[in-house]
Coordinates of N, CA and C in Angstrom, one line a residue:
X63 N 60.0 196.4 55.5 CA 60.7 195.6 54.5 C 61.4 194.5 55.2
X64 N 62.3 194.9 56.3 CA 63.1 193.6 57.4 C 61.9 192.5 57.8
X65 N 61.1 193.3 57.8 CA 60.0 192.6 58.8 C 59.5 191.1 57.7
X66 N 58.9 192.1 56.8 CA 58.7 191.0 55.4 C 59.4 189.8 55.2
X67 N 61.1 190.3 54.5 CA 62.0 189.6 54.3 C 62.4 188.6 55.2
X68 N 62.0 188.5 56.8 CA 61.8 188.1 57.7 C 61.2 186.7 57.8
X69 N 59.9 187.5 57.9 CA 58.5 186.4 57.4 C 58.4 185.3 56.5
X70 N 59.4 186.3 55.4 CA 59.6 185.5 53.8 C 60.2 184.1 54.4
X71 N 61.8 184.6 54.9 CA 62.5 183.4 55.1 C 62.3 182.4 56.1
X72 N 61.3 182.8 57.1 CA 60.8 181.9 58.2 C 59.6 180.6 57.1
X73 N 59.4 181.9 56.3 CA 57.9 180.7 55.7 C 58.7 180.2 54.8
X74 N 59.6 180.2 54.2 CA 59.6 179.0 53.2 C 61.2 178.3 54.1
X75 N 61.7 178.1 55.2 CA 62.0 177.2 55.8 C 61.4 176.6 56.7
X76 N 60.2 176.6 56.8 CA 58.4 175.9 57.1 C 58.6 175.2 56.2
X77 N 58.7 175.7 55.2 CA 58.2 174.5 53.8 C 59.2 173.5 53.3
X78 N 60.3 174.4 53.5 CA 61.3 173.1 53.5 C 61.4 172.2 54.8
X79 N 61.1 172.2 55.4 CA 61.1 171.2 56.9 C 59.8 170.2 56.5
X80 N 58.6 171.4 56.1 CA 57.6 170.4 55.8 C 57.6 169.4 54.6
X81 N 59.0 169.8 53.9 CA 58.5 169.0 52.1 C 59.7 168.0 52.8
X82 N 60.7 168.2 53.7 CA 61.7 166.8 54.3 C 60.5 166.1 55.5
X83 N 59.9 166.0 56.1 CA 58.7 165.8 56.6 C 57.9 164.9 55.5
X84 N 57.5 165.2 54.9 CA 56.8 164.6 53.8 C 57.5 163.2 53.1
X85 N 59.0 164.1 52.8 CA 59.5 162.8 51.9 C 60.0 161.9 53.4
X86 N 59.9 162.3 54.3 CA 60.3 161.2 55.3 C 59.3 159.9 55.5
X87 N 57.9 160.8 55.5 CA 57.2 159.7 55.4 C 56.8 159.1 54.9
X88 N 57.2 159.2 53.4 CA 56.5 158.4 52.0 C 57.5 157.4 52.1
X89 N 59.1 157.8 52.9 CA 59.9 156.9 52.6 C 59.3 155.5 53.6
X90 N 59.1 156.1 54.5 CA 58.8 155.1 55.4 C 57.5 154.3 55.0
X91 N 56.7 155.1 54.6 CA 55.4 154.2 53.8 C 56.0 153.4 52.7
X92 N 56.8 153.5 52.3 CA 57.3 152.5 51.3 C 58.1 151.3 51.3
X93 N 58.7 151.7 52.8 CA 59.1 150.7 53.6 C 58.3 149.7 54.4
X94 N 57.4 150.5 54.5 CA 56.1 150.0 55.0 C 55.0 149.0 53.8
X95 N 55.2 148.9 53.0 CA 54.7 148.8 51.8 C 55.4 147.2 51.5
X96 N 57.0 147.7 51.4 CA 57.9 146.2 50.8 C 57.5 145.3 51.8
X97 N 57.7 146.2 53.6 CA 57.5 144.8 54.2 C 56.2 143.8 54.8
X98 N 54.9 144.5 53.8 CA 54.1 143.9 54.1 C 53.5 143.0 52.5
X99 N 54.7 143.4 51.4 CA 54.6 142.3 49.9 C 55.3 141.4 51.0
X100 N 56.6 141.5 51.5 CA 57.4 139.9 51.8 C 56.3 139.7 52.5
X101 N 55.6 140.2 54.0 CA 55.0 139.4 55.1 C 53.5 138.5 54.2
X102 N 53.2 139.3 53.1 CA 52.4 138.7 52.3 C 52.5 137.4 51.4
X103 N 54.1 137.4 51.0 CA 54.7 136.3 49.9 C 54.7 135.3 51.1
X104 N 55.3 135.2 52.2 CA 55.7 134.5 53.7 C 54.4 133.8 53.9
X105 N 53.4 134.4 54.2 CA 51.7 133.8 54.6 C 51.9 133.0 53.6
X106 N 51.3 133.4 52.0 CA 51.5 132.3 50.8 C 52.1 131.1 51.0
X107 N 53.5 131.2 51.5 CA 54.1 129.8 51.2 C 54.1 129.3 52.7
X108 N 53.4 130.3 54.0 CA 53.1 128.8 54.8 C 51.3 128.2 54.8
X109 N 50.8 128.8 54.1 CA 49.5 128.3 53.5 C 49.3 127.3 52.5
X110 N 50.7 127.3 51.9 CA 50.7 126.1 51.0 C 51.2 125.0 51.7
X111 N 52.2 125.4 52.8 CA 52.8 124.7 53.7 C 52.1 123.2 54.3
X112 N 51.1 124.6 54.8 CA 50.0 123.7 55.2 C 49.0 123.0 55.0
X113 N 48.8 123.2 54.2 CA 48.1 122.7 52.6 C 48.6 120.8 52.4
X114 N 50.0 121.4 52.3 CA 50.5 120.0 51.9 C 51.0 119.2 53.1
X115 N 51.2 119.9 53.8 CA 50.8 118.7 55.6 C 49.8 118.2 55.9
X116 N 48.4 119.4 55.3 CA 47.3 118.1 55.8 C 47.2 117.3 54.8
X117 N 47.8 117.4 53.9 CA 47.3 116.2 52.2 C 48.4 115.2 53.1
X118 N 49.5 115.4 53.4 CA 50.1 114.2 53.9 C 49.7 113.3 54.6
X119 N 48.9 114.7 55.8 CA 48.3 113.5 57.0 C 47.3 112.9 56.6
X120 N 46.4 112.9 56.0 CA 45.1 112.4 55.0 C 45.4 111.6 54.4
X121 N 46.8 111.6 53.9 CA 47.2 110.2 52.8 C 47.9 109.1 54.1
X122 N 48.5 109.7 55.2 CA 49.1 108.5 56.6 C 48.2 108.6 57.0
X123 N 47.0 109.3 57.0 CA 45.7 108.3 58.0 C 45.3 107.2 57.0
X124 N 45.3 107.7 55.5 CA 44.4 106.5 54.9 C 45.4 105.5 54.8
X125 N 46.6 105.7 55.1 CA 47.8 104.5 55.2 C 47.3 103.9 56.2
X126 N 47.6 104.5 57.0 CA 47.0 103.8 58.8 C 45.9 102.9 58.7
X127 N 44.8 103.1 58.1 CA 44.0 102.8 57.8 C 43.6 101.1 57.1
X128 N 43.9 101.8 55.8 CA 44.8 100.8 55.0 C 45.3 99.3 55.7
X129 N 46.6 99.7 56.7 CA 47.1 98.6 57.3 C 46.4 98.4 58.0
X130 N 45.7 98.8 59.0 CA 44.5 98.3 59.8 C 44.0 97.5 59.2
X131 N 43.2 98.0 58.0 CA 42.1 96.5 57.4 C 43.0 95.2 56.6
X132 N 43.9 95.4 56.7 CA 45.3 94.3 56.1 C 45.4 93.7 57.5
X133 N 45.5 93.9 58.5 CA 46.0 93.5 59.7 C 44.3 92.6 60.3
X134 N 43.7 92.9 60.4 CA 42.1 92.8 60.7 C 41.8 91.5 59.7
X135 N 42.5 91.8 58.2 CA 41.5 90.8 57.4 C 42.4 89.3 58.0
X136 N 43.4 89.6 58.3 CA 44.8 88.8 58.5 C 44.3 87.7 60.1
X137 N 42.9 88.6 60.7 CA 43.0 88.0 62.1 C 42.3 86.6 62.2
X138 N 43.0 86.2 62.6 CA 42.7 84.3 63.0 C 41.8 84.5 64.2
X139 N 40.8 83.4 64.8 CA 40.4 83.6 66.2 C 39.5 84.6 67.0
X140 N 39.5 85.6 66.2 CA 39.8 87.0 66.4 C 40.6 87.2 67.2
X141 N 41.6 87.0 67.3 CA 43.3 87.7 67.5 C 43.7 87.9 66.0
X142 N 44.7 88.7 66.4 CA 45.4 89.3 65.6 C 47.0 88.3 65.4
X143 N 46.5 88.0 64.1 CA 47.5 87.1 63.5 C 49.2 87.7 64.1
X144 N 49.8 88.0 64.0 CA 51.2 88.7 64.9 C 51.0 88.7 66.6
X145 N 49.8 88.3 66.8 CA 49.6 88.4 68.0 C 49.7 87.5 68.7
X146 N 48.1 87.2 69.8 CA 47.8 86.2 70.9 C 47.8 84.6 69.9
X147 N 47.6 84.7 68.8 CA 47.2 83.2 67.9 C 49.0 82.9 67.7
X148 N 49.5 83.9 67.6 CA 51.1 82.9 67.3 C 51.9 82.8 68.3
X149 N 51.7 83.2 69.5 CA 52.2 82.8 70.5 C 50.6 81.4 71.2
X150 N 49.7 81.0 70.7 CA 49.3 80.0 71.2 C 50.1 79.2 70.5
X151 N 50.4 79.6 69.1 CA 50.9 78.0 68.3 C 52.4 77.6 68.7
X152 N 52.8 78.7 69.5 CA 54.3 78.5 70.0 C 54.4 77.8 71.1
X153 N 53.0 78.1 72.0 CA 52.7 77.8 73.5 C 52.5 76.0 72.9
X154 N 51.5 76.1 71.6 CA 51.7 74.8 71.4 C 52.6 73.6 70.8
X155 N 53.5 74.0 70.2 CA 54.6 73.8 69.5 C 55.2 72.6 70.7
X156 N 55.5 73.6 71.8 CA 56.6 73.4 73.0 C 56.0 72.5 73.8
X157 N 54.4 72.6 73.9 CA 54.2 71.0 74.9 C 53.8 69.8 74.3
X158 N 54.4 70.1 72.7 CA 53.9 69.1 72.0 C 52.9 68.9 71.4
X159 N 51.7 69.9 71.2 CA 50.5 69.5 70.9 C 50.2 69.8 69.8

């Protein structure tokens, strides 16, 4: 009968250790869980991030661009009007010619 009563109370403080065991880990999986929604929401908004840096750079290249062919249509000589042509007219200005 000791022996039983024994057994009894070893096995179900097994089961209590195992059922704190268990909720330990579900807590942690659920911890495990929230911080992989944030690490999930985080990716999202640097994917848009980046999204909208390349649409920036795509709209400053076609700026770049843009002024390039403004600057090009602008070239006298072929120099570049801001350039080698307005320092000739300056070069000319000054000796008179």
């Amino acid at each position: 009968q000791k022996r039983a009563d024994t057994d009894l109370e070893r096995a179900g403080a097994a089961e209590r250790d195992g059922a704190r065991a268990v909720a330990a880990i579900e807590a942690e999986q659920a911890e495990l869980e929230r911080r992989r929604a944030a690490a999930d929401q985080e990716l999202g908004r640097r994917k848009l991030a980046r999204k909208a840096a390349e649409r920036a750079a795509a709209v400053a290249r076609r700026r770049v661009g843009d002024a390039q062919a403004a600057v090009e249509a602008t070239d006298t000589d072929g120099e570049i009007a801001t350039g080698r042509a307005d320092r000739k007219r300056v070069r000319g200005a000054q000796s008179g010619a």
